[in-house]
Amino acid sequence: MYRGRRSGPGSSDGPRGRGASVPKDPKEINFKNVDLLERFLDDGGRIRSRRRTRIDAKNQRRITRAVKHARYMALLPYTHDHVRLFGGRS
């Protein structure tokens, strides 16, 4: 049976936050800008979805490519376990 949209706390259609901001210049989204890339990772080290970060598809692809490159270059951990086992950045 269809019940329609649910109501209650947390289900309002009010305004949402803007999400993570992305630099205007696409050259700033690169694997060396670790501080920027860490804003798009969750606590486990996974890349957050577009639904969570609220950025457009083109910038999401750029962020994903840069994060994967930074992981390969050992600037970012693949998972949270890598930080725990091998130590993190200071």
mmCIF file with all atom_site columns, C-alpha atoms in Angstrom:
data_model
loop_
_atom_site.group_PDB
_atom_site.id
_atom_site.type_symbol
_atom_site.label_atom_id
_atom_site.label_alt_id
_atom_site.label_comp_id
_atom_site.label_asym_id
_atom_site.label_entity_id
_atom_site.label_seq_id
_atom_site.pdbx_PDB_ins_code
_atom_site.Cartn_x
_atom_site.Cartn_y
_atom_site.Cartn_z
_atom_site.occupancy
_atom_site.B_iso_or_equiv
_atom_site.pdbx_formal_charge
_atom_site.auth_seq_id
_atom_site.auth_comp_id
_atom_site.auth_asym_id
_atom_site.auth_atom_id
_atom_site.pdbx_PDB_model_num
ATOM 1  C CA . MET A 1 1  ? 0.000  0.000  0.000   1.00 0.00 ? 1  MET A CA 1
ATOM 2  C CA . TYR A 1 2  ? 1.352  3.415  -0.969  1.00 0.00 ? 2  TYR A CA 1
ATOM 3  C CA . ARG A 1 3  ? 1.545  5.821  1.940   1.00 0.00 ? 3  ARG A CA 1
ATOM 4  C CA . GLY A 1 4  ? 2.891  8.888  0.168   1.00 0.00 ? 4  GLY A CA 1
ATOM 5  C CA . ARG A 1 5  ? 5.642  11.087 1.485   1.00 0.00 ? 5  ARG A CA 1
ATOM 6  C CA . ARG A 1 6  ? 6.565  10.722 5.095   1.00 0.00 ? 6  ARG A CA 1
ATOM 7  C CA . SER A 1 7  ? 6.566  13.616 7.475   1.00 0.00 ? 7  SER A CA 1
ATOM 8  C CA . GLY A 1 8  ? 8.399  14.160 10.693  1.00 0.00 ? 8  GLY A CA 1
ATOM 9  C CA . PRO A 1 9  ? 11.748 15.411 11.888  1.00 0.00 ? 9  PRO A CA 1
ATOM 10 C CA . GLY A 1 10 ? 14.455 15.339 9.258   1.00 0.00 ? 10 GLY A CA 1
ATOM 11 C CA . SER A 1 11 ? 12.103 14.898 6.308   1.00 0.00 ? 11 SER A CA 1
ATOM 12 C CA . SER A 1 12 ? 11.291 18.518 5.564   1.00 0.00 ? 12 SER A CA 1
ATOM 13 C CA . ASP A 1 13 ? 11.589 19.985 2.109   1.00 0.00 ? 13 ASP A CA 1
ATOM 14 C CA . GLY A 1 14 ? 13.316 23.066 3.465   1.00 0.00 ? 14 GLY A CA 1
ATOM 15 C CA . PRO A 1 15 ? 16.552 24.497 2.134   1.00 0.00 ? 15 PRO A CA 1
ATOM 16 C CA . ARG A 1 16 ? 19.624 22.349 2.366   1.00 0.00 ? 16 ARG A CA 1
ATOM 17 C CA . GLY A 1 17 ? 23.195 23.339 2.911   1.00 0.00 ? 17 GLY A CA 1
ATOM 18 C CA . ARG A 1 18 ? 25.367 24.254 -0.037  1.00 0.00 ? 18 ARG A CA 1
ATOM 19 C CA . GLY A 1 19 ? 27.665 21.293 0.443   1.00 0.00 ? 19 GLY A CA 1
ATOM 20 C CA . ALA A 1 20 ? 31.402 21.265 -0.104  1.00 0.00 ? 20 ALA A CA 1
ATOM 21 C CA . SER A 1 21 ? 32.769 24.128 -2.149  1.00 0.00 ? 21 SER A CA 1
ATOM 22 C CA . VAL A 1 22 ? 34.874 23.436 -5.213  1.00 0.00 ? 22 VAL A CA 1
ATOM 23 C CA . PRO A 1 23 ? 37.445 25.919 -6.528  1.00 0.00 ? 23 PRO A CA 1
ATOM 24 C CA . LYS A 1 24 ? 36.441 27.862 -9.647  1.00 0.00 ? 24 LYS A CA 1
ATOM 25 C CA . ASP A 1 25 ? 39.747 27.121 -11.348 1.00 0.00 ? 25 ASP A CA 1
ATOM 26 C CA . PRO A 1 26 ? 39.850 23.448 -12.446 1.00 0.00 ? 26 PRO A CA 1
ATOM 27 C CA . LYS A 1 27 ? 43.646 23.465 -12.143 1.00 0.00 ? 27 LYS A CA 1
ATOM 28 C CA . GLU A 1 28 ? 43.287 23.652 -8.349  1.00 0.00 ? 28 GLU A CA 1
ATOM 29 C CA . ILE A 1 29 ? 41.648 20.206 -8.332  1.00 0.00 ? 29 ILE A CA 1
ATOM 30 C CA . ASN A 1 30 ? 44.721 18.019 -8.590  1.00 0.00 ? 30 ASN A CA 1
ATOM 31 C CA . PHE A 1 31 ? 46.278 15.178 -6.651  1.00 0.00 ? 31 PHE A CA 1
ATOM 32 C CA . LYS A 1 32 ? 48.765 17.465 -4.862  1.00 0.00 ? 32 LYS A CA 1
ATOM 33 C CA . ASN A 1 33 ? 46.024 19.515 -3.173  1.00 0.00 ? 33 ASN A CA 1
ATOM 34 C CA . VAL A 1 34 ? 45.475 17.005 -0.367  1.00 0.00 ? 34 VAL A CA 1
ATOM 35 C CA . ASP A 1 35 ? 43.647 19.435 1.929   1.00 0.00 ? 35 ASP A CA 1
ATOM 36 C CA . LEU A 1 36 ? 40.972 19.977 -0.707  1.00 0.00 ? 36 LEU A CA 1
ATOM 37 C CA . LEU A 1 37 ? 40.638 16.276 -1.489  1.00 0.00 ? 37 LEU A CA 1
ATOM 38 C CA . GLU A 1 38 ? 40.254 15.289 2.170   1.00 0.00 ? 38 GLU A CA 1
ATOM 39 C CA . ARG A 1 39 ? 37.034 17.319 2.326   1.00 0.00 ? 39 ARG A CA 1
ATOM 40 C CA . PHE A 1 40 ? 35.501 14.864 -0.154  1.00 0.00 ? 40 PHE A CA 1
ATOM 41 C CA . LEU A 1 41 ? 36.446 11.721 1.813   1.00 0.00 ? 41 LEU A CA 1
ATOM 42 C CA . ASP A 1 42 ? 34.473 10.231 4.672   1.00 0.00 ? 42 ASP A CA 1
ATOM 43 C CA . ASP A 1 43 ? 35.942 8.893  7.912   1.00 0.00 ? 43 ASP A CA 1
ATOM 44 C CA . GLY A 1 44 ? 36.668 5.515  6.336   1.00 0.00 ? 44 GLY A CA 1
ATOM 45 C CA . GLY A 1 45 ? 38.636 7.064  3.484   1.00 0.00 ? 45 GLY A CA 1
ATOM 46 C CA . ARG A 1 46 ? 35.950 6.515  0.841   1.00 0.00 ? 46 ARG A CA 1
ATOM 47 C CA . ILE A 1 47 ? 34.979 9.159  -1.686  1.00 0.00 ? 47 ILE A CA 1
ATOM 48 C CA . ARG A 1 48 ? 31.676 10.782 -0.747  1.00 0.00 ? 48 ARG A CA 1
ATOM 49 C CA . SER A 1 49 ? 28.836 10.623 -3.248  1.00 0.00 ? 49 SER A CA 1
ATOM 50 C CA . ARG A 1 50 ? 27.515 13.564 -5.227  1.00 0.00 ? 50 ARG A CA 1
ATOM 51 C CA . ARG A 1 51 ? 24.377 13.421 -3.165  1.00 0.00 ? 51 ARG A CA 1
ATOM 52 C CA . ARG A 1 52 ? 26.397 14.172 -0.025  1.00 0.00 ? 52 ARG A CA 1
ATOM 53 C CA . THR A 1 53 ? 28.856 16.677 -1.462  1.00 0.00 ? 53 THR A CA 1
ATOM 54 C CA . ARG A 1 54 ? 26.281 18.403 -3.701  1.00 0.00 ? 54 ARG A CA 1
ATOM 55 C CA . ILE A 1 55 ? 28.710 19.143 -6.521  1.00 0.00 ? 55 ILE A CA 1
ATOM 56 C CA . ASP A 1 56 ? 28.103 18.726 -10.242 1.00 0.00 ? 56 ASP A CA 1
ATOM 57 C CA . ALA A 1 57 ? 29.090 15.638 -12.228 1.00 0.00 ? 57 ALA A CA 1
ATOM 58 C CA . LYS A 1 58 ? 32.084 17.195 -13.964 1.00 0.00 ? 58 LYS A CA 1
ATOM 59 C CA . ASN A 1 59 ? 33.714 18.281 -10.704 1.00 0.00 ? 59 ASN A CA 1
ATOM 60 C CA . GLN A 1 60 ? 32.870 14.937 -9.086  1.00 0.00 ? 60 GLN A CA 1
ATOM 61 C CA . ARG A 1 61 ? 34.787 13.183 -11.867 1.00 0.00 ? 61 ARG A CA 1
ATOM 62 C CA . ARG A 1 62 ? 37.724 15.557 -11.379 1.00 0.00 ? 62 ARG A CA 1
ATOM 63 C CA . ILE A 1 63 ? 37.715 14.965 -7.618  1.00 0.00 ? 63 ILE A CA 1
ATOM 64 C CA . THR A 1 64 ? 37.505 11.193 -8.103  1.00 0.00 ? 64 THR A CA 1
ATOM 65 C CA . ARG A 1 65 ? 40.379 11.178 -10.581 1.00 0.00 ? 65 ARG A CA 1
ATOM 66 C CA . ALA A 1 66 ? 42.523 13.354 -8.290  1.00 0.00 ? 66 ALA A CA 1
ATOM 67 C CA . VAL A 1 67 ? 41.773 11.224 -5.200  1.00 0.00 ? 67 VAL A CA 1
ATOM 68 C CA . LYS A 1 68 ? 42.713 8.027  -7.024  1.00 0.00 ? 68 LYS A CA 1
ATOM 69 C CA . HIS A 1 69 ? 45.924 9.615  -8.276  1.00 0.00 ? 69 HIS A CA 1
ATOM 70 C CA . ALA A 1 70 ? 46.767 10.874 -4.768  1.00 0.00 ? 70 ALA A CA 1
ATOM 71 C CA . ARG A 1 71 ? 46.173 7.397  -3.344  1.00 0.00 ? 71 ARG A CA 1
ATOM 72 C CA . TYR A 1 72 ? 48.481 5.893  -5.945  1.00 0.00 ? 72 TYR A CA 1
ATOM 73 C CA . MET A 1 73 ? 51.157 8.462  -5.067  1.00 0.00 ? 73 MET A CA 1
ATOM 74 C CA . ALA A 1 74 ? 50.652 7.615  -1.336  1.00 0.00 ? 74 ALA A CA 1
ATOM 75 C CA . LEU A 1 75 ? 49.448 11.122 -0.455  1.00 0.00 ? 75 LEU A CA 1
ATOM 76 C CA . LEU A 1 76 ? 46.068 9.803  0.705   1.00 0.00 ? 76 LEU A CA 1
ATOM 77 C CA . PRO A 1 77 ? 45.273 6.470  2.380   1.00 0.00 ? 77 PRO A CA 1
ATOM 78 C CA . TYR A 1 78 ? 43.160 3.898  0.564   1.00 0.00 ? 78 TYR A CA 1
ATOM 79 C CA . THR A 1 79 ? 41.243 3.082  3.752   1.00 0.00 ? 79 THR A CA 1
ATOM 80 C CA . HIS A 1 80 ? 41.124 4.195  7.353   1.00 0.00 ? 80 HIS A CA 1
ATOM 81 C CA . ASP A 1 81 ? 43.114 1.075  8.308   1.00 0.00 ? 81 ASP A CA 1
ATOM 82 C CA . HIS A 1 82 ? 46.143 2.372  6.413   1.00 0.00 ? 82 HIS A CA 1
ATOM 83 C CA . VAL A 1 83 ? 46.188 5.442  8.650   1.00 0.00 ? 83 VAL A CA 1
ATOM 84 C CA . ARG A 1 84 ? 45.858 3.329  11.770  1.00 0.00 ? 84 ARG A CA 1
ATOM 85 C CA . LEU A 1 85 ? 48.559 0.830  10.776  1.00 0.00 ? 85 LEU A CA 1
ATOM 86 C CA . PHE A 1 86 ? 51.123 3.062  9.144   1.00 0.00 ? 86 PHE A CA 1
ATOM 87 C CA . GLY A 1 87 ? 50.536 6.415  10.811  1.00 0.00 ? 87 GLY A CA 1
ATOM 88 C CA . GLY A 1 88 ? 48.866 9.470  9.388   1.00 0.00 ? 88 GLY A CA 1
ATOM 89 C CA . ARG A 1 89 ? 49.899 12.871 8.234   1.00 0.00 ? 89 ARG A CA 1
ATOM 90 C CA . SER A 1 90 ? 50.860 15.364 10.879  1.00 0.00 ? 90 SER A CA 1
#
